[in-house]
């Protein structure tokens, strides 16, 4: 039996990360639709309500995601300045951590809503963000994945987070204002 050429062997190593990433997207979507939204809100010190808290945490994740992309470009020698790889790693981890309490509130208190196009886009992007983030983390330790894997998964996660910010925090800042 002839061995698989290098390129297709690389792509097959992505099957499991892609499959599990896809399962995460579907699981979040099904949970977001199947469970009855509780509407519960958590009070967090320094914020007047859950909504402004979510808006500012999401904005924090948005800014850290930009740091991630700039530091990734530096790591790939595209910037001509050297930013330590630790900046890329930690900005990514912090950005992800900031989204957790926000998405927990979205999924548990609000659920996946599709009555308004902005909120539908937001809800789907939210599920997709965690799916592509999972696939990226699972592909990261694999040695023989194609060279485009991390830039593509990282780029998709970044685009999803930008879309999440535009369909929530940016909407809030333009519709309601810079409230804390
Ligand atoms: C995981 C799936 C997610 C679902 C189903 C979801 C769903 C929702 C829904 C239905 C709303 C209310 C929208 C409105 O009526 O205005 C909302 C608000 C919000 N979501 Fe999410 N979301 C998700 C993930 C995320 C993530 C990952 C972030 C941040 C990174 C986020 C940030 C926000 C913010 C800041 C608001 C408040 C502003 C607003 O009301 O639009 N969401 N979300």
XYZ file of N, CA, C and O and ligand atoms in Angstrom:
763
model
N 0.866 -1.197 0.000
C 0.000 0.000 0.000
C 0.902 1.245 0.000
O 1.846 1.346 0.763
N 0.635 2.153 -0.933
C 1.513 3.329 -1.035
C 1.217 4.287 0.130
O 0.062 4.468 0.516
N 2.266 4.893 0.721
C 2.095 5.836 1.846
C 1.437 7.116 1.336
O 1.653 7.508 0.198
N 0.613 7.766 2.196
C -0.047 9.027 1.822
C 1.010 10.090 1.593
O 1.996 10.158 2.336
N 0.894 10.926 0.502
C 1.867 12.012 0.341
C 1.853 12.904 1.589
O 0.828 13.014 2.266
N 2.972 13.569 1.911
C 3.163 14.397 3.112
C 1.975 15.339 3.322
O 1.373 15.391 4.384
N 1.573 16.074 2.234
C 0.527 17.108 2.347
C -0.772 16.506 2.870
O -1.339 16.960 3.849
N -1.223 15.383 2.255
C -2.532 14.860 2.687
C -2.408 14.242 4.080
O -3.341 14.308 4.862
N -1.188 13.706 4.439
C -1.031 13.184 5.806
C -1.204 14.346 6.783
O -1.864 14.232 7.800
N -0.669 15.538 6.418
C -0.789 16.705 7.290
C -2.253 17.060 7.502
O -2.695 17.321 8.619
N -3.028 17.045 6.409
C -4.446 17.447 6.508
C -5.224 16.435 7.346
O -6.059 16.806 8.166
N -4.882 15.118 7.213
C -5.646 14.130 7.994
C -5.417 14.334 9.489
O -6.307 14.064 10.285
N -4.242 14.861 9.864
C -4.029 15.091 11.307
C -4.965 16.181 11.821
O -5.137 16.319 13.023
N -5.569 16.948 10.899
C -6.492 18.006 11.328
C -7.907 17.492 11.526
O -8.750 18.188 12.081
N -8.173 16.250 11.086
C -9.558 15.743 11.122
C -10.128 15.756 12.537
O -11.227 16.273 12.762
N -9.364 15.244 13.512
C -9.882 15.196 14.891
C -10.104 16.603 15.456
O -11.194 16.903 15.949
N -9.113 17.538 15.360
C -9.376 18.905 15.848
C -10.598 19.532 15.175
O -11.417 20.166 15.851
N -10.744 19.306 13.850
C -11.892 19.898 13.145
C -13.203 19.270 13.613
O -14.194 19.971 13.838
N -13.173 17.947 13.808
C -14.392 17.238 14.237
C -14.820 17.722 15.619
O -15.983 18.086 15.826
N -13.872 17.778 16.557
C -14.214 18.191 17.923
C -14.621 19.665 17.940
O -15.582 20.049 18.596
N -13.923 20.494 17.151
C -14.317 21.908 17.035
C -15.746 22.031 16.533
O -16.543 22.810 17.070
N -16.085 21.228 15.521
C -17.440 21.235 14.972
C -18.463 20.793 16.008
O -19.555 21.386 16.121
N -18.102 19.781 16.802
C -19.018 19.296 17.851
C -19.268 20.381 18.895
O -20.392 20.554 19.374
N -18.221 21.165 19.219
C -18.380 22.258 20.195
C -19.372 23.299 19.660
O -20.269 23.736 20.378
N -19.236 23.646 18.368
C -20.158 24.626 17.762
C -21.595 24.136 17.878
O -22.480 24.851 18.353
N -21.811 22.870 17.475
C -23.177 22.314 17.493
C -23.699 22.203 18.927
O -24.837 22.596 19.213
N -22.851 21.731 19.849
C -23.292 21.561 21.251
C -23.713 22.894 21.855
O -24.767 22.992 22.487
N -22.932 23.964 21.624
C -23.284 25.288 22.170
C -24.581 25.790 21.543
O -25.440 26.342 22.218
N -24.720 25.569 20.233
C -25.929 26.001 19.534
C -27.162 25.273 20.053
O -28.191 25.898 20.336
N -27.042 23.946 20.212
C -28.181 23.148 20.696
C -28.528 23.554 22.128
O -29.691 23.799 22.449
N -27.496 23.709 22.972
C -27.755 24.147 24.352
C -28.412 25.524 24.344
O -29.407 25.756 25.028
N -27.893 26.433 23.503
C -28.422 27.797 23.438
C -29.887 27.843 23.039
O -30.617 28.745 23.446
N -30.319 26.835 22.263
C -31.733 26.770 21.827
C -32.577 25.908 22.746
O -33.722 26.212 23.032
N -31.963 24.804 23.242
C -32.770 23.803 23.973
C -33.093 24.245 25.401
O -34.214 24.077 25.865
N -32.130 24.891 26.088
C -32.431 25.178 27.499
C -33.252 26.457 27.580
O -33.162 27.320 26.723
N -34.043 26.577 28.631
C -34.881 27.768 28.807
C -34.017 28.892 29.394
O -33.458 28.717 30.480
N -33.873 30.014 28.684
C -33.045 31.114 29.211
C -33.517 31.534 30.601
O -34.715 31.664 30.827
N -32.580 31.709 31.522
C -32.957 31.999 32.917
C -33.101 33.490 33.144
O -33.745 33.925 34.088
N -32.420 34.286 32.278
C -32.501 35.737 32.470
C -31.781 36.195 33.733
O -31.792 37.368 34.078
N -31.105 35.262 34.409
C -30.460 35.694 35.670
C -29.288 36.615 35.340
O -28.680 36.517 34.280
N -29.020 37.527 36.238
C -27.910 38.468 36.008
C -27.009 38.472 37.231
O -27.472 38.388 38.356
N -25.701 38.519 36.972
C -24.747 38.588 38.077
C -24.320 40.037 38.257
O -24.121 40.754 37.276
N -24.217 40.482 39.522
C -23.707 41.846 39.742
C -22.199 41.758 39.905
O -21.697 40.890 40.605
N -21.467 42.573 39.214
C -20.006 42.556 39.366
C -19.567 43.933 39.814
O -19.987 44.940 39.239
N -18.696 43.952 40.861
C -18.222 45.224 41.431
C -17.686 46.131 40.320
O -17.034 45.666 39.396
N -18.062 47.390 40.390
C -17.519 48.355 39.433
C -18.415 48.550 38.223
O -18.252 49.502 37.465
N -19.394 47.623 38.034
C -20.302 47.785 36.895
C -21.726 47.969 37.407
O -22.119 47.368 38.404
N -22.510 48.778 36.689
C -23.885 49.061 37.134
C -24.795 47.861 36.895
O -25.813 47.718 37.566
N -24.438 46.993 35.942
C -25.291 45.819 35.643
C -24.503 44.809 34.793
O -23.381 45.107 34.391
N -25.116 43.652 34.527
C -24.424 42.599 33.758
C -24.094 43.072 32.342
O -23.013 42.802 31.822
N -25.027 43.809 31.733
C -24.837 44.225 30.332
C -23.564 45.065 30.157
O -22.698 44.703 29.361
N -23.409 46.199 30.901
C -22.144 46.962 30.748
C -20.920 46.106 31.089
O -19.876 46.228 30.440
N -21.042 45.220 32.075
C -19.911 44.344 32.419
C -19.522 43.511 31.202
O -18.348 43.462 30.810
N -20.518 42.916 30.562
C -20.232 42.081 29.393
C -19.613 42.912 28.277
O -18.683 42.493 27.589
N -20.164 44.099 28.089
C -19.693 44.983 27.009
C -18.212 45.342 27.193
O -17.424 45.284 26.244
N -17.805 45.641 28.452
C -16.411 46.048 28.684
C -15.468 44.844 28.719
O -14.334 44.933 28.236
N -15.934 43.710 29.237
C -15.084 42.509 29.201
C -14.828 42.105 27.745
O -13.708 41.753 27.355
N -15.882 42.197 26.914
C -15.737 41.853 25.496
C -14.784 42.826 24.807
O -13.992 42.442 23.951
N -14.851 44.101 25.212
C -13.932 45.088 24.631
C -12.493 44.788 25.049
O -11.559 44.903 24.254
N -12.313 44.326 26.291
C -10.981 43.909 26.749
C -10.459 42.751 25.905
O -9.309 42.763 25.446
N -11.332 41.757 25.651
C -10.939 40.601 24.826
C -10.604 41.059 23.401
O -9.631 40.582 22.802
N -11.358 42.015 22.902
C -11.148 42.569 21.554
C -9.754 43.212 21.449
O -8.988 42.930 20.523
N -9.390 44.038 22.437
C -8.078 44.706 22.430
C -6.954 43.669 22.542
O -5.970 43.715 21.791
N -7.118 42.676 23.420
C -6.096 41.629 23.584
C -5.952 40.805 22.310
O -4.855 40.387 21.943
N -7.072 40.614 21.580
C -7.010 39.862 20.324
C -6.163 40.617 19.295
O -5.416 40.005 18.532
N -6.245 41.951 19.315
C -5.412 42.749 18.401
C -3.938 42.596 18.778
O -3.069 42.408 17.911
N -3.645 42.601 20.094
C -2.268 42.368 20.559
C -1.802 40.997 20.069
O -0.666 40.834 19.607
N -2.696 40.021 20.102
C -2.363 38.660 19.653
C -1.950 38.647 18.187
O -0.945 38.045 17.816
N -2.739 39.342 17.360
C -2.447 39.336 15.914
C -1.132 40.072 15.631
O -0.278 39.584 14.880
N -0.945 41.220 16.283
C 0.294 41.981 16.061
C 1.505 41.153 16.516
O 2.503 41.039 15.796
N 1.392 40.485 17.670
C 2.516 39.676 18.160
C 2.731 38.447 17.269
O 3.869 38.021 17.063
N 1.644 37.909 16.688
C 1.802 36.770 15.751
C 2.562 37.239 14.509
O 3.486 36.555 14.049
N 2.214 38.429 13.991
C 2.908 38.958 12.802
C 4.393 39.156 13.107
O 5.260 38.855 12.288
N 4.682 39.603 14.314
C 6.083 39.789 14.716
C 6.771 38.424 14.781
O 7.883 38.255 14.290
N 6.073 37.394 15.337
C 6.681 36.050 15.438
C 6.995 35.500 14.046
O 7.969 34.782 13.853
N 6.149 35.846 13.040
C 6.395 35.348 11.678
C 7.303 36.287 10.899
O 7.409 36.220 9.664
N 7.926 37.274 11.629
C 8.915 38.147 10.983
C 8.282 39.098 9.969
O 8.953 39.591 9.068
N 6.997 39.399 10.137
C 6.313 40.280 9.169
C 6.353 41.734 9.604
O 5.885 42.619 8.896
N 6.869 42.007 10.830
C 6.735 43.373 11.359
C 8.061 44.110 11.451
O 8.079 45.322 11.498
N 9.197 43.330 11.469
C 10.479 44.021 11.602
C 10.744 44.454 13.046
O 11.748 45.071 13.320
N 9.824 44.177 13.944
C 10.111 44.366 15.376
C 9.918 43.014 16.061
O 9.136 42.197 15.597
N 10.652 42.782 17.144
C 10.546 41.495 17.851
C 9.698 41.647 19.106
O 10.056 42.423 19.991
N 8.552 40.989 19.117
C 7.698 40.964 20.317
C 7.832 39.563 20.920
O 7.686 38.574 20.201
N 8.176 39.437 22.215
C 8.394 38.092 22.796
C 7.172 37.188 22.601
O 6.045 37.652 22.798
N 7.378 35.911 22.205
C 6.258 34.974 21.994
C 5.333 34.881 23.209
O 4.136 34.646 23.049
N 5.873 35.144 24.400
C 5.031 35.077 25.611
C 3.895 36.094 25.523
O 2.786 35.833 26.014
N 4.128 37.237 24.856
C 3.065 38.245 24.714
C 1.916 37.644 23.905
O 0.745 37.812 24.247
N 2.271 36.891 22.850
C 1.240 36.263 22.021
C 0.453 35.246 22.843
O -0.776 35.265 22.858
N 1.212 34.401 23.561
C 0.537 33.346 24.347
C -0.381 33.950 25.397
O -1.558 33.604 25.487
N 0.145 34.901 26.188
C -0.643 35.408 27.316
C -1.781 36.313 26.872
O -2.857 36.309 27.481
N -1.603 37.077 25.786
C -2.723 37.918 25.327
C -3.857 37.018 24.846
O -5.033 37.315 25.074
N -3.499 35.872 24.240
C -4.519 34.924 23.789
C -5.256 34.296 24.952
O -6.502 34.229 24.953
N -4.492 33.863 25.942
C -5.117 33.220 27.113
C -6.030 34.212 27.828
O -7.170 33.887 28.153
N -5.565 35.430 28.059
C -6.370 36.433 28.775
C -7.618 36.806 27.976
O -8.711 36.919 28.533
N -7.449 36.971 26.646
C -8.601 37.307 25.809
C -9.665 36.215 25.937
O -10.845 36.510 26.150
N -9.226 34.947 25.872
C -10.162 33.830 25.975
C -10.842 33.810 27.338
O -12.066 33.678 27.438
N -10.032 34.008 28.392
C -10.597 33.982 29.757
C -11.648 35.079 29.944
O -12.687 34.852 30.560
N -11.419 36.269 29.367
C -12.381 37.367 29.520
C -13.723 37.025 28.871
O -14.764 37.492 29.301
N -13.701 36.176 27.827
C -14.969 35.858 27.152
C -15.828 34.876 27.937
O -17.037 34.826 27.733
N -15.186 34.092 28.827
C -15.923 33.010 29.500
C -17.123 33.506 30.319
O -18.250 33.067 30.087
N -16.930 34.448 31.291
C -18.109 34.881 32.058
C -19.167 35.540 31.165
O -20.365 35.411 31.409
N -18.715 36.194 30.098
C -19.652 36.865 29.185
C -20.496 35.817 28.450
O -21.722 35.869 28.456
N -19.810 34.846 27.833
C -20.536 33.824 27.057
C -21.400 32.970 27.968
O -22.488 32.554 27.572
N -20.933 32.731 29.204
C -21.749 31.957 30.153
C -23.078 32.677 30.367
O -24.146 32.074 30.293
N -22.996 34.008 30.576
C -24.236 34.778 30.776
C -25.093 34.745 29.512
O -26.303 34.536 29.567
N -24.457 34.907 28.344
C -25.200 34.899 27.085
C -25.971 33.588 26.916
O -27.164 33.578 26.647
N -25.240 32.470 27.094
C -25.856 31.160 26.831
C -26.874 30.793 27.894
O -27.968 30.325 27.594
N -26.518 31.049 29.167
C -27.363 30.582 30.276
C -28.541 31.519 30.505
O -29.671 31.078 30.684
N -28.262 32.836 30.458
C -29.339 33.788 30.784
C -30.158 34.169 29.552
O -31.357 34.442 29.664
N -29.546 34.156 28.372
C -30.228 34.673 27.175
C -30.497 33.599 26.128
O -31.509 33.631 25.433
N -29.550 32.670 25.951
C -29.740 31.615 24.962
C -29.459 32.107 23.554
O -29.112 33.266 23.334
N -29.631 31.219 22.581
C -29.391 31.557 21.170
C -30.669 32.161 20.606
O -31.679 31.487 20.480
N -30.612 33.460 20.303
C -31.819 34.139 19.820
C -31.656 34.454 18.331
O -30.567 34.757 17.886
N -32.732 34.395 17.556
C -32.588 34.700 16.125
C -33.683 35.617 15.608
O -33.913 35.718 14.431
N -34.358 36.366 16.521
C -35.422 37.265 16.068
C -34.851 38.543 15.428
O -35.467 39.119 14.547
N -33.655 38.948 15.832
C -33.043 40.157 15.263
C -31.756 39.734 14.534
O -30.956 38.988 15.121
N -31.571 40.160 13.236
C -30.369 39.707 12.496
C -29.056 39.940 13.265
O -28.195 39.055 13.284
N -28.914 41.077 13.942
C -27.680 41.352 14.707
C -27.479 40.273 15.771
O -26.381 39.734 15.932
N -28.534 39.951 16.488
C -28.426 38.986 17.591
C -28.238 37.565 17.049
O -27.489 36.770 17.630
N -28.853 37.244 15.913
C -28.635 35.929 15.293
C -27.168 35.791 14.891
O -26.507 34.808 15.240
N -26.655 36.811 14.186
C -25.243 36.777 13.767
C -24.355 36.641 14.994
O -23.426 35.822 15.021
N -24.674 37.402 16.032
C -23.894 37.370 17.263
C -23.909 35.972 17.892
O -22.876 35.422 18.258
N -25.089 35.400 17.993
C -25.227 34.071 18.633
C -24.450 33.004 17.867
O -23.747 32.181 18.471
N -24.549 33.027 16.528
C -23.844 32.020 15.713
C -22.332 32.235 15.803
O -21.566 31.272 15.932
N -21.907 33.506 15.778
C -20.468 33.804 15.897
C -19.940 33.330 17.244
O -18.816 32.839 17.355
N -20.762 33.464 18.292
C -20.350 33.026 19.620
C -20.057 31.532 19.643
O -19.010 31.098 20.135
N -20.956 30.735 19.043
C -20.744 29.284 19.000
C -19.518 28.962 18.148
O -18.671 28.148 18.536
N -19.398 29.630 16.986
C -18.283 29.374 16.067
C -16.943 29.719 16.723
O -15.957 28.981 16.594
N -16.913 30.819 17.497
C -15.668 31.269 18.146
C -15.080 30.154 19.010
O -13.897 29.834 18.923
N -15.935 29.526 19.841
C -15.426 28.477 20.731
C -15.069 27.216 19.960
O -14.119 26.514 20.322
N -15.789 26.957 18.855
C -15.443 25.787 18.048
C -14.071 25.941 17.405
O -13.226 25.034 17.481
N -13.807 27.107 16.788
C -12.530 27.291 16.098
C -11.390 27.419 17.103
O -10.266 26.963 16.850
N -11.691 27.982 18.300
C -10.664 28.095 19.348
C -10.274 26.688 19.821
O -9.095 26.383 20.005
N -11.271 25.817 19.993
C -11.006 24.425 20.398
C -10.154 23.723 19.347
O -9.161 23.063 19.668
N -10.528 23.876 18.052
C -9.772 23.225 16.971
C -8.325 23.735 16.957
O -7.382 22.943 16.797
N -8.129 25.032 17.192
C -6.762 25.600 17.212
C -5.944 24.998 18.352
O -4.807 24.566 18.150
N -6.550 24.941 19.537
C -5.816 24.389 20.692
C -5.460 22.921 20.477
O -4.364 22.481 20.839
N -6.377 22.156 19.824
C -6.106 20.722 19.598
C -5.068 20.529 18.499
O -4.301 19.558 18.520
N -5.017 21.461 17.533
C -4.046 21.339 16.427
C -2.656 21.808 16.852
O -1.642 21.335 16.331
N -2.605 22.692 17.855
C -1.347 23.331 18.287
C -0.218 22.326 18.561
O 0.877 22.464 18.026
N -0.439 21.285 19.376
C 0.682 20.394 19.722
C 1.058 19.423 18.598
O 2.081 18.772 18.664
N 0.222 19.350 17.557
C 0.506 18.367 16.491
C 1.641 18.879 15.612
O 1.611 20.027 15.165
N 2.635 18.027 15.351
C 3.836 18.465 14.631
C 3.613 18.522 13.119
O 4.064 19.425 12.457
N 2.856 17.559 12.509
C 2.823 17.490 11.035
C 1.563 18.093 10.416
O 1.126 17.683 9.362
N 0.996 19.121 11.066
C -0.159 19.780 10.433
C 0.357 20.725 9.343
O 1.495 21.203 9.422
N -0.459 21.019 8.319
C -0.003 21.932 7.260
C 0.384 23.302 7.813
O -0.162 23.738 8.826
N 1.324 23.967 7.163
C 1.857 25.251 7.644
C 0.794 26.320 7.822
O 0.926 27.230 8.634
N -0.322 26.188 7.091
C -1.362 27.232 7.155
C -2.307 27.042 8.359
O -3.135 27.894 8.636
N -2.159 25.928 9.106
C -3.144 25.607 10.161
C -3.314 26.730 11.179
O -4.412 27.254 11.354
N -2.238 27.112 11.882
C -2.380 28.102 12.961
C -2.761 29.484 12.443
O -3.657 30.122 13.008
N -2.139 29.978 11.325
C -2.591 31.282 10.815
C -4.079 31.265 10.447
O -4.800 32.217 10.754
N -4.550 30.167 9.834
C -5.966 30.113 9.430
C -6.886 29.995 10.656
O -7.830 30.772 10.804
N -6.607 29.077 11.569
C -7.458 28.931 12.764
C -7.397 30.196 13.619
O -8.408 30.685 14.108
N -6.161 30.740 13.774
C -6.016 31.985 14.557
C -6.768 33.127 13.895
O -7.476 33.896 14.566
N -6.670 33.216 12.567
C -7.369 34.270 11.827
C -8.877 34.145 11.946
O -9.587 35.146 12.130
N -9.389 32.888 11.889
C -10.844 32.674 12.022
C -11.320 33.040 13.426
O -12.361 33.681 13.590
N -10.534 32.654 14.452
C -10.927 32.988 15.838
C -10.932 34.504 16.020
O -11.869 35.066 16.606
N -9.921 35.178 15.471
C -9.835 36.643 15.575
C -11.027 37.304 14.878
O -11.689 38.180 15.441
N -11.342 36.832 13.652
C -12.467 37.406 12.896
C -13.781 37.192 13.641
O -14.616 38.093 13.711
N -13.940 35.994 14.238
C -15.173 35.716 14.995
C -15.287 36.656 16.191
O -16.364 37.197 16.473
N -14.154 36.904 16.872
C -14.192 37.791 18.051
C -14.489 39.230 17.641
O -15.245 39.935 18.319
N -13.936 39.667 16.499
C -14.241 41.012 15.995
C -15.735 41.104 15.690
O -16.402 42.068 16.062
N -16.273 40.067 15.040
C -17.709 40.036 14.733
C -18.555 40.053 16.005
O -19.578 40.744 16.078
N -18.107 39.318 17.029
C -18.827 39.303 18.316
C -18.828 40.688 18.945
O -19.831 41.168 19.460
N -17.675 41.357 18.876
C -17.571 42.703 19.470
C -18.458 43.696 18.710
O -19.182 44.474 19.322
N -18.428 43.620 17.368
C -19.235 44.546 16.568
C -20.731 44.345 16.805
O -21.503 45.310 16.870
N -21.157 43.067 16.977
C -22.590 42.782 17.132
C -23.061 42.908 18.576
O -24.240 42.661 18.859
N -22.164 43.276 19.481
C -22.590 43.451 20.879
C -22.042 44.759 21.449
O -22.764 45.745 21.502
N -20.766 44.805 21.821
C -20.218 46.015 22.473
C -20.330 47.242 21.583
O -20.780 48.303 22.038
N -19.910 47.126 20.307
C -19.987 48.290 19.413
C -21.440 48.751 19.286
O -21.738 49.952 19.355
N -22.366 47.760 19.159
C -23.801 48.107 19.106
C -24.199 48.852 20.383
O -24.852 49.896 20.332
N -23.778 48.335 21.532
C -24.124 48.948 22.827
C -23.559 50.369 22.902
O -24.266 51.311 23.269
N -22.282 50.563 22.528
C -21.654 51.888 22.611
C -22.371 52.888 21.692
O -22.580 54.043 22.060
N -22.812 52.426 20.508
C -23.465 53.360 19.572
C -24.946 53.539 19.907
O -25.480 54.631 19.737
N -25.614 52.488 20.440
C -27.062 52.582 20.723
C -27.334 53.133 22.121
O -28.310 53.873 22.313
N -26.461 52.802 23.083
C -26.738 53.189 24.479
C -25.680 54.145 25.023
O -25.983 55.046 25.801
N -24.415 53.947 24.604
C -23.367 54.862 25.080
C -22.296 54.130 25.874
O -22.388 52.917 26.098
N -21.273 54.881 26.321
C -20.138 54.284 27.048
C -20.464 54.173 28.535
O -19.800 54.763 29.377
N -21.487 53.374 28.853
C -21.935 53.206 30.254
C -21.085 52.132 30.927
O -20.691 51.158 30.276
N -20.776 52.268 32.265
C -20.090 51.166 32.973
C -21.048 50.463 33.932
O -21.982 51.079 34.416
C -21.620 31.289 22.769
C -22.652 31.736 22.155
C -23.321 33.072 22.409
C -24.666 33.315 22.328
C -25.738 32.314 21.975
C -24.878 34.732 22.646
C -26.128 35.326 22.694
C -26.343 36.628 23.104
C -27.659 37.266 23.121
C -28.965 36.612 22.704
C -27.484 38.545 23.568
C -28.563 39.648 23.769
C -28.496 40.533 22.551
C -29.450 41.680 22.653
O -30.612 41.437 22.906
O -28.973 42.799 22.479
C -26.082 38.698 23.844
C -25.532 39.849 24.340
C -24.175 40.018 24.457
N -23.188 39.110 24.149
Fe -23.429 37.221 23.561
N -23.678 35.334 22.903
C -22.707 34.346 22.780
C -21.351 34.499 22.951
C -20.793 35.692 23.267
C -19.354 35.883 23.385
C -18.300 34.795 23.163
C -19.166 37.203 23.698
C -17.893 37.949 23.923
C -16.722 37.565 23.536
C -20.496 37.832 23.810
C -20.719 39.152 24.145
C -21.969 39.706 24.371
C -22.193 41.061 24.870
C -21.142 42.086 25.186
C -23.584 41.253 24.940
C -24.328 42.486 25.475
C -24.581 43.491 24.410
C -25.849 43.141 23.647
O -26.901 43.090 24.268
O -25.720 42.937 22.457
N -21.452 36.884 23.530
N -25.403 37.521 23.538
